[in-house]
Coordinates of C-alpha atoms in Angstrom, one line a residue:
M1028 CA 134.4 131.6 101.5
T1029 CA 131.1 129.6 101.7
A1030 CA 129.8 128.4 98.3
T1031 CA 126.2 129.1 97.5
R1032 CA 123.6 127.8 95.0
E1033 CA 120.3 129.1 93.6
I1034 CA 117.5 126.8 94.3
S1035 CA 113.8 126.6 93.5
V1036 CA 111.6 124.7 95.8
T1037 CA 107.8 124.5 96.2
V1038 CA 106.9 124.6 99.8
N1039 CA 103.3 124.1 100.8
G1040 CA 102.1 124.9 97.2
Q1041 CA 104.2 128.2 97.0
T1042 CA 107.4 128.2 94.9
F1043 CA 110.5 129.9 96.4
R1044 CA 113.7 130.9 94.6
K1045 CA 116.6 131.5 97.0
S1046 CA 120.3 131.6 97.0
V1047 CA 121.5 129.3 99.9
E1048 CA 124.8 128.0 101.3
N1049 CA 125.5 124.5 100.0
R1050 CA 125.8 123.2 103.6
L1051 CA 122.5 124.7 104.8
T1052 CA 120.1 121.9 106.1
L1053 CA 116.6 121.8 104.8
V1054 CA 115.2 122.3 108.3
D1055 CA 117.2 125.5 108.8
F1056 CA 116.1 126.7 105.3
L1057 CA 112.4 126.2 106.3
R1058 CA 112.8 127.8 109.7
G1059 CA 115.3 130.5 109.0
E1060 CA 114.7 131.4 105.3
L1061 CA 111.0 130.8 105.1
Q1062 CA 110.0 131.4 108.7
L1063 CA 108.0 128.1 108.8
T1064 CA 108.9 127.1 112.4
G1065 CA 106.4 124.3 112.8
T1066 CA 109.1 121.8 111.8
H1067 CA 111.1 121.4 114.9
V1068 CA 114.9 120.7 115.4
G1069 CA 115.5 118.0 117.9
C1070 CA 118.5 115.7 117.7
E1071 CA 120.0 117.1 114.4
H1072 CA 120.9 113.5 113.5
G1073 CA 117.8 112.1 111.9
V1074 CA 116.9 110.0 114.9
C1075 CA 114.1 111.8 116.8
G1076 CA 111.8 112.6 114.0
A1077 CA 110.7 116.1 115.1
C1078 CA 111.9 117.5 111.8
T1079 CA 109.9 115.2 109.6
I1080 CA 108.5 116.8 106.5
L1081 CA 107.1 115.4 103.3
F1082 CA 109.5 115.7 100.3
N1083 CA 107.9 114.7 97.0
G1084 CA 105.3 112.9 99.0
R1085 CA 107.6 110.7 101.2
A1086 CA 108.4 111.4 104.9
V1087 CA 112.0 112.6 105.3
R1088 CA 114.1 114.0 108.1
S1089 CA 114.8 117.6 107.2
C1090 CA 117.8 117.9 109.6
I1091 CA 119.9 115.4 107.6
M1092 CA 118.8 116.7 104.1
L1093 CA 120.5 119.7 102.5
A1094 CA 118.4 122.5 101.1
V1095 CA 120.2 122.1 97.8
Q1096 CA 118.9 118.5 97.6
A1097 CA 115.4 119.9 97.6
D1098 CA 116.0 122.0 94.4
G1099 CA 113.2 121.3 92.0
G1100 CA 111.2 119.4 94.6
E1101 CA 108.0 119.8 96.5
V1102 CA 108.1 120.2 100.4
R1103 CA 105.0 119.9 102.6
T1104 CA 105.4 120.9 106.2
V1105 CA 103.0 120.9 109.1
E1106 CA 101.9 124.5 108.2
G1107 CA 100.6 123.0 104.9
L1108 CA 98.2 120.5 106.5
A1109 CA 95.4 122.8 107.6
Q1110 CA 93.3 124.2 104.7
N1111 CA 91.0 127.2 104.6
G1112 CA 91.2 127.7 108.4
E1113 CA 90.2 124.0 109.1
L1114 CA 92.4 121.6 110.7
H1115 CA 93.5 118.5 108.6
P1116 CA 91.7 115.3 109.8
I1117 CA 95.0 114.1 111.4
Q1118 CA 95.4 117.3 113.4
Q1119 CA 91.8 117.1 114.4
A1120 CA 92.1 113.6 115.6
F1121 CA 95.2 114.4 117.5
V1122 CA 93.2 117.3 119.4
E1123 CA 90.1 115.0 120.0
E1124 CA 92.1 112.0 121.3
H1125 CA 94.8 113.9 123.2
G1126 CA 97.6 112.6 121.1
L1127 CA 99.9 115.5 122.2
Q1128 CA 101.2 117.0 125.4
C1129 CA 104.1 119.4 125.1
G1130 CA 103.7 119.3 121.2
F1131 CA 107.4 119.4 120.4
C1132 CA 107.2 115.9 118.6
T1133 CA 103.7 116.5 117.1
P1134 CA 104.6 118.0 113.8
G1135 CA 106.9 115.0 113.1
F1136 CA 104.1 112.6 114.1
L1137 CA 101.5 114.4 111.9
M1138 CA 103.7 114.4 108.8
S1139 CA 104.7 110.7 109.2
I1140 CA 101.0 109.7 109.6
C1141 CA 100.0 111.9 106.8
E1142 CA 102.4 110.1 104.5
L1143 CA 101.1 106.8 105.8
L1144 CA 97.5 107.5 105.3
E1145 CA 98.0 109.0 101.8
R1146 CA 99.8 105.8 100.8
D1147 CA 97.3 103.5 102.7
P1148 CA 94.1 105.0 104.0
N1149 CA 93.4 101.9 106.2
P1150 CA 96.6 100.6 107.5
G1151 CA 96.9 97.9 110.1
D1152 CA 98.1 98.3 113.8
E1153 CA 101.5 96.8 112.9
E1154 CA 102.0 99.5 110.0
I1155 CA 100.8 102.2 112.3
R1156 CA 103.2 101.2 115.1
D1157 CA 106.0 100.8 112.6
T1158 CA 105.4 104.4 111.4
L1159 CA 105.2 105.9 114.9
G1160 CA 108.3 103.9 115.9
G1161 CA 110.3 106.4 113.9
Q1162 CA 109.3 109.2 116.1
I1163 CA 110.3 110.0 119.7
C1164 CA 107.9 111.3 122.3
R1165 CA 108.9 111.8 125.9
C1166 CA 105.4 112.9 127.2
T1167 CA 102.4 110.9 126.0
G1168 CA 103.4 107.2 126.0
Y1169 CA 102.0 106.4 122.4
E1170 CA 98.6 104.9 123.2
A1171 CA 96.9 108.3 122.8
I1172 CA 98.9 108.7 119.6
V1173 CA 97.8 105.4 118.2
K1174 CA 94.1 106.3 119.1
S1175 CA 94.5 109.5 117.3
V1176 CA 95.7 107.7 114.2
R1177 CA 92.7 105.3 114.4
K1178 CA 90.5 108.4 114.7
A1179 CA 92.2 110.0 111.8
I1180 CA 91.5 106.8 109.7
D1181 CA 87.9 107.1 110.5
K1182 CA 87.9 110.8 109.5
Y1183 CA 89.6 109.9 106.2
A1184 CA 87.0 107.3 105.6
A1185 CA 84.1 109.7 106.3
R1186 CA 85.7 112.4 104.1
S1187 CA 85.8 110.2 101.1
A1188 CA 82.6 108.5 101.6
P1189 CA 79.9 109.2 98.9
V1190 CA 77.4 111.7 100.0
K1191 CA 73.8 110.2 100.1
G1192 CA 71.1 112.6 98.9

């Protein structure tokens, strides 16, 4: 018999209370229980980064975190980036700079970059590359992704610049 536990977790601003198996991974909870399939399952060992989400504001690999560990916490997935039908500045920058090809790794990149820019709205190239180094992409090469991050930084700056009137 598999042990279960009642958890309460806020995902993209909405609180969910569910009974889950103790061994259920957070990525399987998000995809299977909540139908949030934007978080991808890649290596299932925490190496590739495709399953990266924000947990209490920090980028984590949801394939090596259990759903019960998220109890009482706040999760943000790629589905939580766009607001009111408008792409998040990071998403828009990836579109404009062609920072994606097949798109499998893209949610992990977006969430890792989101955490970076929320922590430091103007990171240097070394910090950008260090953050990107935790993700594996087999299609793009990374230069377009770096350009996307630079464009996202510009968009963040423009968004928070005072309006002149």
